[in-house]
Each structure stands twice: as C-alpha cells, then as structure tokens.
Short mmCIF file of N, CA and C in Angstrom, two decimals:
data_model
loop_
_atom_site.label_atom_id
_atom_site.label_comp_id
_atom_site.label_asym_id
_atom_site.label_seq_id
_atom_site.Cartn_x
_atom_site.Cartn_y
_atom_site.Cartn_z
N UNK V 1 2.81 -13.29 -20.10
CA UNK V 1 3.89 -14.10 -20.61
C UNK V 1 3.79 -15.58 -20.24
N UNK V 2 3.19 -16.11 -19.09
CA UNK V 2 3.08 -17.40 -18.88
C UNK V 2 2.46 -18.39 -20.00
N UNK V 3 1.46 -17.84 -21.22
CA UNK V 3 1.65 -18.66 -21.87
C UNK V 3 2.41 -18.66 -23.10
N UNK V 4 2.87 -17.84 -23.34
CA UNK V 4 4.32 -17.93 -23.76
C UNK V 4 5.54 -18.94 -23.35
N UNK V 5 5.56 -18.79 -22.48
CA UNK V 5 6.50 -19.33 -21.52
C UNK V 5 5.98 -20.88 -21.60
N UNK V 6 4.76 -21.02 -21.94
CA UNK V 6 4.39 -22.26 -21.47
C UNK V 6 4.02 -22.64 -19.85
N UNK V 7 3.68 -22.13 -19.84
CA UNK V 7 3.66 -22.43 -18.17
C UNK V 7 1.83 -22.38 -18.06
N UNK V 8 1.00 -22.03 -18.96
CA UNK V 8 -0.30 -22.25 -19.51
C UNK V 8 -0.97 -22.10 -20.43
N UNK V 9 -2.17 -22.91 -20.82
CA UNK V 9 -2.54 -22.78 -22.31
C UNK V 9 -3.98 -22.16 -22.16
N UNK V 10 -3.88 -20.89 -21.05
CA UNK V 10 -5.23 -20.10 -21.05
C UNK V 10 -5.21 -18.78 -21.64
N UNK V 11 -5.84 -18.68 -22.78
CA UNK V 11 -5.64 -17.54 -23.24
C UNK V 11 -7.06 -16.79 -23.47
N UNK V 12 -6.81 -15.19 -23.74
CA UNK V 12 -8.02 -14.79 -24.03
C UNK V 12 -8.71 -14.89 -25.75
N UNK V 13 -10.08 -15.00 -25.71
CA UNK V 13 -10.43 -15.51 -26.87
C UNK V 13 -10.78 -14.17 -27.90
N UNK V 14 -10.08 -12.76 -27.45
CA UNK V 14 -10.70 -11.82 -28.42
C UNK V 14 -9.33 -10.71 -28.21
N UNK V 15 -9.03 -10.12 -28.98
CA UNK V 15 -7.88 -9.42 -29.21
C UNK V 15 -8.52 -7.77 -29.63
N UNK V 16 -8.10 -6.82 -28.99
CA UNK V 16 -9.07 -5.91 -29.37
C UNK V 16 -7.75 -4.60 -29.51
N UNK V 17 -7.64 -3.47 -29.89
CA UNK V 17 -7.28 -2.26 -30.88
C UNK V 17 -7.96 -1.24 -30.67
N UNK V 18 -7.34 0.01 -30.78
CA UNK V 18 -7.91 1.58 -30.98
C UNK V 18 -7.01 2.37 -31.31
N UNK V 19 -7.66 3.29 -31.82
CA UNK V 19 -6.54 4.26 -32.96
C UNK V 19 -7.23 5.01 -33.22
N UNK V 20 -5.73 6.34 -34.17
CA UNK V 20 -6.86 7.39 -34.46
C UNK V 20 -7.00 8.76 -33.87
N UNK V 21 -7.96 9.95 -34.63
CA UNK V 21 -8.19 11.27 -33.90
C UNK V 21 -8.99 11.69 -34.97
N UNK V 22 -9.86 12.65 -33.86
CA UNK V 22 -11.21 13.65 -34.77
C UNK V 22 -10.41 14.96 -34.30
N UNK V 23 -11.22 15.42 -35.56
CA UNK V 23 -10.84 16.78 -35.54
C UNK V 23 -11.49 17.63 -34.05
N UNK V 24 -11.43 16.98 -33.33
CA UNK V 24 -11.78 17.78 -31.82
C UNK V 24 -10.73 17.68 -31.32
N UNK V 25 -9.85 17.02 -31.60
CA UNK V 25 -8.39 17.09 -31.00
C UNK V 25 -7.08 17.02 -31.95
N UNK V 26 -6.73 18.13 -31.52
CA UNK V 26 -6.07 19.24 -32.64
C UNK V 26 -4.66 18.75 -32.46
N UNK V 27 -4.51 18.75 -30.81
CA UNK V 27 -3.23 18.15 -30.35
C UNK V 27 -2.94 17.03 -31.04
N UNK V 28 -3.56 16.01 -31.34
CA UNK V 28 -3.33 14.79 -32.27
C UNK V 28 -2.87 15.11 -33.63
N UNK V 29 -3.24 16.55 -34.32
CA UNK V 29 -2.36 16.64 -35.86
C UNK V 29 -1.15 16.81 -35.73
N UNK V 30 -0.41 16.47 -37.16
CA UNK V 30 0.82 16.83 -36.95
C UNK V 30 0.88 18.77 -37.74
N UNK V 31 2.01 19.54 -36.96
CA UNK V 31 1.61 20.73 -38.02
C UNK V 31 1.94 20.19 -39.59
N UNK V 32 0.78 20.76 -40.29
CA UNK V 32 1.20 20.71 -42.41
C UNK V 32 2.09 21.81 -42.54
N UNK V 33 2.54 21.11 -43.19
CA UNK V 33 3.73 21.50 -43.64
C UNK V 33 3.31 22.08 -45.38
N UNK V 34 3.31 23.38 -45.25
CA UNK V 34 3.13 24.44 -46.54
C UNK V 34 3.57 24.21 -47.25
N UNK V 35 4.99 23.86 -47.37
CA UNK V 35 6.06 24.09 -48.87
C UNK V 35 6.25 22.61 -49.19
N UNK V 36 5.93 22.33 -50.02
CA UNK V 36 7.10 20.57 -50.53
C UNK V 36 8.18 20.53 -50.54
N UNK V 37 8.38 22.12 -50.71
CA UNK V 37 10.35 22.25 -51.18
C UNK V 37 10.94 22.34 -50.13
N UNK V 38 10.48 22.51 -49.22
CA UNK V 38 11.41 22.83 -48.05
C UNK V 38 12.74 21.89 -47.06
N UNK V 39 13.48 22.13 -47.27
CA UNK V 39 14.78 21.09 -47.02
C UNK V 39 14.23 20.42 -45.53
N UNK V 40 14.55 19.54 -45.87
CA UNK V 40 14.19 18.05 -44.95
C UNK V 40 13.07 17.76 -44.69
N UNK V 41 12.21 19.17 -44.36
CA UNK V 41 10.52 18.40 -43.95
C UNK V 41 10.05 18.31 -45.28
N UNK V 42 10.00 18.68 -46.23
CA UNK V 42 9.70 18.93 -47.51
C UNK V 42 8.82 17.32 -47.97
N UNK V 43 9.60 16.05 -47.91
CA UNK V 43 9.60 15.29 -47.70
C UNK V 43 7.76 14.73 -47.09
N UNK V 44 7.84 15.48 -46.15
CA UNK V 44 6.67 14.89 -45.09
C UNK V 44 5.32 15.62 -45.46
N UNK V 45 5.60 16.43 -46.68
CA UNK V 45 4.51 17.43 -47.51
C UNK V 45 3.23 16.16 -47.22
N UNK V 46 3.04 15.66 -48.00
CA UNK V 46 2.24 14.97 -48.50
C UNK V 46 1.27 13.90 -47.16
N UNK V 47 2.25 13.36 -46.53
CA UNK V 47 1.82 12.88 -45.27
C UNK V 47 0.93 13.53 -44.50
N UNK V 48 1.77 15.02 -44.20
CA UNK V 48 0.80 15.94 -42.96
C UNK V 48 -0.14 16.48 -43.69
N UNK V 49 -1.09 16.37 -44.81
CA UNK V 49 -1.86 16.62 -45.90
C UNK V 49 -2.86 15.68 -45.64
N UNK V 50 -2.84 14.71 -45.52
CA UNK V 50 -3.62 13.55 -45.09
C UNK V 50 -4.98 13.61 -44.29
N UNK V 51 -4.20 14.19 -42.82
CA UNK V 51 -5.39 14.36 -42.05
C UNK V 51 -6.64 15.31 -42.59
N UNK V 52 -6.39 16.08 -43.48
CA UNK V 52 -7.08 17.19 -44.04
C UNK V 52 -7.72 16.81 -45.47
N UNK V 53 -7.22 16.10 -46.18
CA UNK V 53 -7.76 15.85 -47.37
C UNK V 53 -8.92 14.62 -47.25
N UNK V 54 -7.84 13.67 -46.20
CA UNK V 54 -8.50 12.29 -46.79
C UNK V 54 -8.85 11.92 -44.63
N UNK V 55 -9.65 12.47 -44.20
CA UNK V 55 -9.93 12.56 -42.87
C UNK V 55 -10.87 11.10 -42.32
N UNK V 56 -10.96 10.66 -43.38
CA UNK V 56 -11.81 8.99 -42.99
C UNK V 56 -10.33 8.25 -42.81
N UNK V 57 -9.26 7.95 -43.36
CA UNK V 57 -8.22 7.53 -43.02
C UNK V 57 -7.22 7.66 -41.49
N UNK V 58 -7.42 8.63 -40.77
CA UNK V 58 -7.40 9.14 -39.47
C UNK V 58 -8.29 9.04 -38.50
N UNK V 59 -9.32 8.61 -38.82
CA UNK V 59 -10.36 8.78 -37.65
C UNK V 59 -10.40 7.51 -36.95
N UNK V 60 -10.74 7.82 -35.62
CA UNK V 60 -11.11 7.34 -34.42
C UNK V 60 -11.64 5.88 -35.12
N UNK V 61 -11.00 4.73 -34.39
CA UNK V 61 -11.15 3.66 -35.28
C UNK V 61 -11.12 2.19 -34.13
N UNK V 62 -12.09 1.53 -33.74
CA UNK V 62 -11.82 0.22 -32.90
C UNK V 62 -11.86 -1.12 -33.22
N UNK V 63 -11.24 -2.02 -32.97
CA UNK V 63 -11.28 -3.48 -33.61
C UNK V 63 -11.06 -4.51 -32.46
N UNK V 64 -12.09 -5.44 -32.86
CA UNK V 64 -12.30 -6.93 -32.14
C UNK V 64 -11.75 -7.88 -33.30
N UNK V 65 -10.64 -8.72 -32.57
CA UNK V 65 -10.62 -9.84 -33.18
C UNK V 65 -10.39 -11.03 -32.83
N UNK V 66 -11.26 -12.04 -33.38
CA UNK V 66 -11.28 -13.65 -32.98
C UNK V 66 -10.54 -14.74 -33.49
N UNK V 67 -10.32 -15.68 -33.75
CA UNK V 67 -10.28 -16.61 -34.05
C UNK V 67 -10.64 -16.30 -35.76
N UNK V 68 -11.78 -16.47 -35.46
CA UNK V 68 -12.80 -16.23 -36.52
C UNK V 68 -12.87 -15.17 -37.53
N UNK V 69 -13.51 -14.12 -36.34
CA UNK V 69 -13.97 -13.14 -37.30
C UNK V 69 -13.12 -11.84 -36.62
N UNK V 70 -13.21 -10.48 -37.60
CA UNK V 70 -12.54 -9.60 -37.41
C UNK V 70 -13.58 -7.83 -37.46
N UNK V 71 -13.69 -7.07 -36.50
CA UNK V 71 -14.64 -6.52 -36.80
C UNK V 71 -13.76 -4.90 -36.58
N UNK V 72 -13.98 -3.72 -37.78
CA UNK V 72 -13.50 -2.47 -37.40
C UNK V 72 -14.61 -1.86 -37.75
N UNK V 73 -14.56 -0.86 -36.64
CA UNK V 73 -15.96 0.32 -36.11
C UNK V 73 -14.96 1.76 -36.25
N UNK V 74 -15.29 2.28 -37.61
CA UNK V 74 -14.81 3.48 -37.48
C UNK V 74 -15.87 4.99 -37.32
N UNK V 75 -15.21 5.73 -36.49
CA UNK V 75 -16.31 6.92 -36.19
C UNK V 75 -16.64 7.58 -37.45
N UNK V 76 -15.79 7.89 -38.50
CA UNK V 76 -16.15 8.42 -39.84
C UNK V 76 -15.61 7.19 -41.02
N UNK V 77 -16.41 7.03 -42.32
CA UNK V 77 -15.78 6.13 -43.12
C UNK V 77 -16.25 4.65 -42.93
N UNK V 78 -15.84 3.80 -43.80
CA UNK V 78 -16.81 2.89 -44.02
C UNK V 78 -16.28 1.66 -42.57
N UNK V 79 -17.07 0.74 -41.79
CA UNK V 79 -16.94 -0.72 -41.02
C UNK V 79 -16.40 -1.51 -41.84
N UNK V 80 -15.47 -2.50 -41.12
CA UNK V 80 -15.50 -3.65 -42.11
C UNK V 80 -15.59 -5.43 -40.96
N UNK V 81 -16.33 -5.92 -41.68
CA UNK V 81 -16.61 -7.12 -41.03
C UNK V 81 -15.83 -8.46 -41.62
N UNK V 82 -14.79 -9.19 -41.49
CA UNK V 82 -14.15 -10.35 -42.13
C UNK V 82 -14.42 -11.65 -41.34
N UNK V 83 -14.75 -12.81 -41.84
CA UNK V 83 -14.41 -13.79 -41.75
C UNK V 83 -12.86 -14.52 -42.07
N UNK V 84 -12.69 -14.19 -40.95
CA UNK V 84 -10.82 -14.84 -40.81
C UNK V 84 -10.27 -16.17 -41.59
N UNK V 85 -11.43 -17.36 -41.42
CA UNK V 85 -11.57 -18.90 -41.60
C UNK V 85 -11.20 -18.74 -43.20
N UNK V 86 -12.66 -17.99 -43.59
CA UNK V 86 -12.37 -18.01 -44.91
C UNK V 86 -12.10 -17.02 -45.99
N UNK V 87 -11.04 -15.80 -45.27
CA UNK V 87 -10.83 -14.72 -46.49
C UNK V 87 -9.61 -14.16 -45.36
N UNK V 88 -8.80 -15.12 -45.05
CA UNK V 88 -7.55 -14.66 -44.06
C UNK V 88 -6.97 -13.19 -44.63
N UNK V 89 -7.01 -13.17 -46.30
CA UNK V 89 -6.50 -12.12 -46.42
C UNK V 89 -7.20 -10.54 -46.54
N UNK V 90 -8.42 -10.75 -45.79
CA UNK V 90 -9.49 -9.45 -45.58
C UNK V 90 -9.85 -9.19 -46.71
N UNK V 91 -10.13 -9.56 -47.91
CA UNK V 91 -10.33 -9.32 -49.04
C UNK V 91 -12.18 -9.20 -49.77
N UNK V 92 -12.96 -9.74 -48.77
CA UNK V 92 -14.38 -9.14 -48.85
C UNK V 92 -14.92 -8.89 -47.58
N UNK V 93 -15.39 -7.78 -47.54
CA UNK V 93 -15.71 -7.00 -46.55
C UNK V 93 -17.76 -7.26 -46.28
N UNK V 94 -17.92 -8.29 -45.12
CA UNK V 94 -19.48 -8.51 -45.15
C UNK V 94 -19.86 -7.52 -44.08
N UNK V 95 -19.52 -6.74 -44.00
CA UNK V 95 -19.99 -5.45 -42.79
C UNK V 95 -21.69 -5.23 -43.58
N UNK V 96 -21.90 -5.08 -45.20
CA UNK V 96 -23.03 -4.94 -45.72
C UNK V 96 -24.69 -6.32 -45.39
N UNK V 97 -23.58 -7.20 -45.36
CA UNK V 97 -24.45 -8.35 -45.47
C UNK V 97 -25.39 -9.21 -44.45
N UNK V 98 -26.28 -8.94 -44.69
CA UNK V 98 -27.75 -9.01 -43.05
C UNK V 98 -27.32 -10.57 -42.94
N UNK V 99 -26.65 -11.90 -43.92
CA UNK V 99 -26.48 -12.67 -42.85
C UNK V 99 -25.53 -12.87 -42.09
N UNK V 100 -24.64 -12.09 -41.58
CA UNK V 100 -23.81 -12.03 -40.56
C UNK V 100 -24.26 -10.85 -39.95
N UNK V 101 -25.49 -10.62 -39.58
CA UNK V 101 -25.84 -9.45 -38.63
C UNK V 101 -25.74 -9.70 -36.97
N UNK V 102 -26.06 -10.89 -36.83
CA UNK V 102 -25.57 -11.74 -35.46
C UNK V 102 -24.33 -11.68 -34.70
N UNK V 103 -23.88 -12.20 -36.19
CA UNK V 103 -21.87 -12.02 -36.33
C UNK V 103 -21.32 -10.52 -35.25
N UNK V 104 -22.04 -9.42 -35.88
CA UNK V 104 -21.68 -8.06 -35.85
C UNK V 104 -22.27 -7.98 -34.62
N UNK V 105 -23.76 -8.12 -34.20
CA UNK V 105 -24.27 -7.37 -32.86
C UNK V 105 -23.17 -8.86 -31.55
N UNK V 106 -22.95 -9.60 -31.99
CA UNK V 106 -22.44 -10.24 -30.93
C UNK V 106 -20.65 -9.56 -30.42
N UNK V 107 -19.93 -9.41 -31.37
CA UNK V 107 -18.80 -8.19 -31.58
C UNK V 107 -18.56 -7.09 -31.21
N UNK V 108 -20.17 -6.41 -31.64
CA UNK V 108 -20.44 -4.98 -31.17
C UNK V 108 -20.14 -4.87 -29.62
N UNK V 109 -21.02 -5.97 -29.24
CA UNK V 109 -21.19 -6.16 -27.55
C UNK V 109 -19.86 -6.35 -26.62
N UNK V 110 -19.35 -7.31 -27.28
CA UNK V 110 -18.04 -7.34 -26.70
C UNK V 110 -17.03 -6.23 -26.84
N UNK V 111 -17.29 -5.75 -27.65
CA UNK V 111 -16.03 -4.36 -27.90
C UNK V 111 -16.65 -3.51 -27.00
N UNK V 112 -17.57 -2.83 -26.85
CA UNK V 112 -18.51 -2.47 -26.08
C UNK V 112 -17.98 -2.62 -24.68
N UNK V 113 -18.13 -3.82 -24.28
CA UNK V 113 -18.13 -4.14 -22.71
C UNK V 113 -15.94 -3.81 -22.92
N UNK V 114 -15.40 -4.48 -23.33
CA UNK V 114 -14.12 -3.74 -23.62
C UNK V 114 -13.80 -2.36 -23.21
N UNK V 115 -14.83 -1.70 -23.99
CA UNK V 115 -15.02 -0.24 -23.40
C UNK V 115 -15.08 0.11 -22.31
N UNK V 116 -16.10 -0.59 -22.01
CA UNK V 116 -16.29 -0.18 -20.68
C UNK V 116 -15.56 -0.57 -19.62
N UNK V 117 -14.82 -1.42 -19.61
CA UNK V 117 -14.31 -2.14 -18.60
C UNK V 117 -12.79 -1.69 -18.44
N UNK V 118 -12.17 -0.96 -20.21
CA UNK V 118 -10.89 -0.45 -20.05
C UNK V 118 -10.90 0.97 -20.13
N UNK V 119 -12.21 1.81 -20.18
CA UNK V 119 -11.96 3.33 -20.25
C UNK V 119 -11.46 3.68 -19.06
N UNK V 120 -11.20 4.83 -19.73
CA UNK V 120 -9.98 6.23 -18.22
C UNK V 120 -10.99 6.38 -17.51
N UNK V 121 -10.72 6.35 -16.47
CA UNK V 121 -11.58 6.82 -15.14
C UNK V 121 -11.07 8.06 -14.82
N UNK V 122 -12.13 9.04 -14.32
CA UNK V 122 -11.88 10.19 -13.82
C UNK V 122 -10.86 10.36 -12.85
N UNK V 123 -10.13 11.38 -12.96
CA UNK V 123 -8.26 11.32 -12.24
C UNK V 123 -9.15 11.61 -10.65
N UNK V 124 -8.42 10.47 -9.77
CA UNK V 124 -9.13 10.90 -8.65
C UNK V 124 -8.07 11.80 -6.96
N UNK V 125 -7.25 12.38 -7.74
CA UNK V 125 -6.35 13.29 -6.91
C UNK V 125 -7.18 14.71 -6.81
N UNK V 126 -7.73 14.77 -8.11
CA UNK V 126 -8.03 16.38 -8.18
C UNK V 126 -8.77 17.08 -7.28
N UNK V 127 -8.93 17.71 -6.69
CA UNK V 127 -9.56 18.58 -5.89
C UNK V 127 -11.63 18.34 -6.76
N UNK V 128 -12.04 18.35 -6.41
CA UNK V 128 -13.58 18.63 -6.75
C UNK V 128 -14.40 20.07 -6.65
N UNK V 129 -14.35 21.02 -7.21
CA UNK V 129 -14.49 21.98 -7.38
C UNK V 129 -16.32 22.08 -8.10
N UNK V 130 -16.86 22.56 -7.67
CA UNK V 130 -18.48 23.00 -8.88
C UNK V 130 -18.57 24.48 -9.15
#
C-alpha cells in the first residue's frame, strides 16, 4: 500500500496470475448438473457442462504482465503473446511469430523464476514417515 499511499514510487515491474484445473483434480469440478429443468440449479446446466465439453477453457493457465507485453502459458489450448503498447485491446495474438521469440523466452524466464520463488513448500509439521 505505500505506493498507493504515496509514500513511494517503487513498484514491481511484472504483474503475474494463475488459474484453473486439470482433470487430475476432480475436487476443482463443480458437480454437472443432469437435468436443465431442474428448479433453481437448472439454470447452471450449461455452465457445469463446460469443464467437460470445452476443457481448454478450464485448464491450468499462467500470466506475466508488463508494461509492455502480456504473456499466457496454458497447460492445454492455445498461448497468447500481446504487445500492450500497441494492441492494448489483445486483439492479435504474436505467440506464433519467431520475431518476438526473445519477447517470449525472456517472460518464460521470469514466470518461471515466479514459480519458483512463490511455490508451496512441503508442510513442515508433518511427521516424516518412509
């Protein structure tokens, strides 16, 4: 909050995101819902259908973003790579295009080290058992 507050103008230069579930974790669906007709959930037919039909839309999904550029790494389904400067509204996707391949492995890296630096660490109460 301090630079909010104003109280400094140091901020970090990359904004990063995760989302998402594979079908290895079941706990993450919602139950589908069988009937359309059914009074009140009936409604949510179509939604809890989703994970099952259209499963690139759900999946495990991470994003770096700059200033600049904007990068999403999804585990199933297509990447997308934007230039912020000039297509603010995400509207061509150069994830295809070898000259921003730099762009991407420099992104990659940082999301990467992200990773690494914010994953769960093994719970260290538990007893150690082999």
């Amino acid at each position: 909050l301090p630079l909010l507050r104003g109280e400094t103008d140091i901020h970090r230069e990359e904004v990063f995101a995760e989302g998402g579930y594979n079908p290895r974790e079941p706990q993450c669906f919602e139950i589908p819902i069988k009937n359309p007709n059914l009074p009140v959930v009936g409604i949510y037919y179509d939604k809890t259908r989703i994970p099952e039909e259209k499963p690139y839309t759900v999946a495990r999904s991470a994003m770096i973003r700059t200033q600049e550029w904007k990068l999403v790494i999804r585990d199933k389904g297509k990447e997308e790579l934007y230039n912020l400067q000039e297509d603010p509204d995400e509207l061509t996707n150069l994830i295809e295009s070898k000259d921003y391949s730099q762009v991407q492995s420099r992104l990659k890296e940082k999301l990467l080290r992200w990773y690494l630096n914010t994953s769960d660490n093994a719970h260290w109460k538990k007893s150690r058992v082999l």
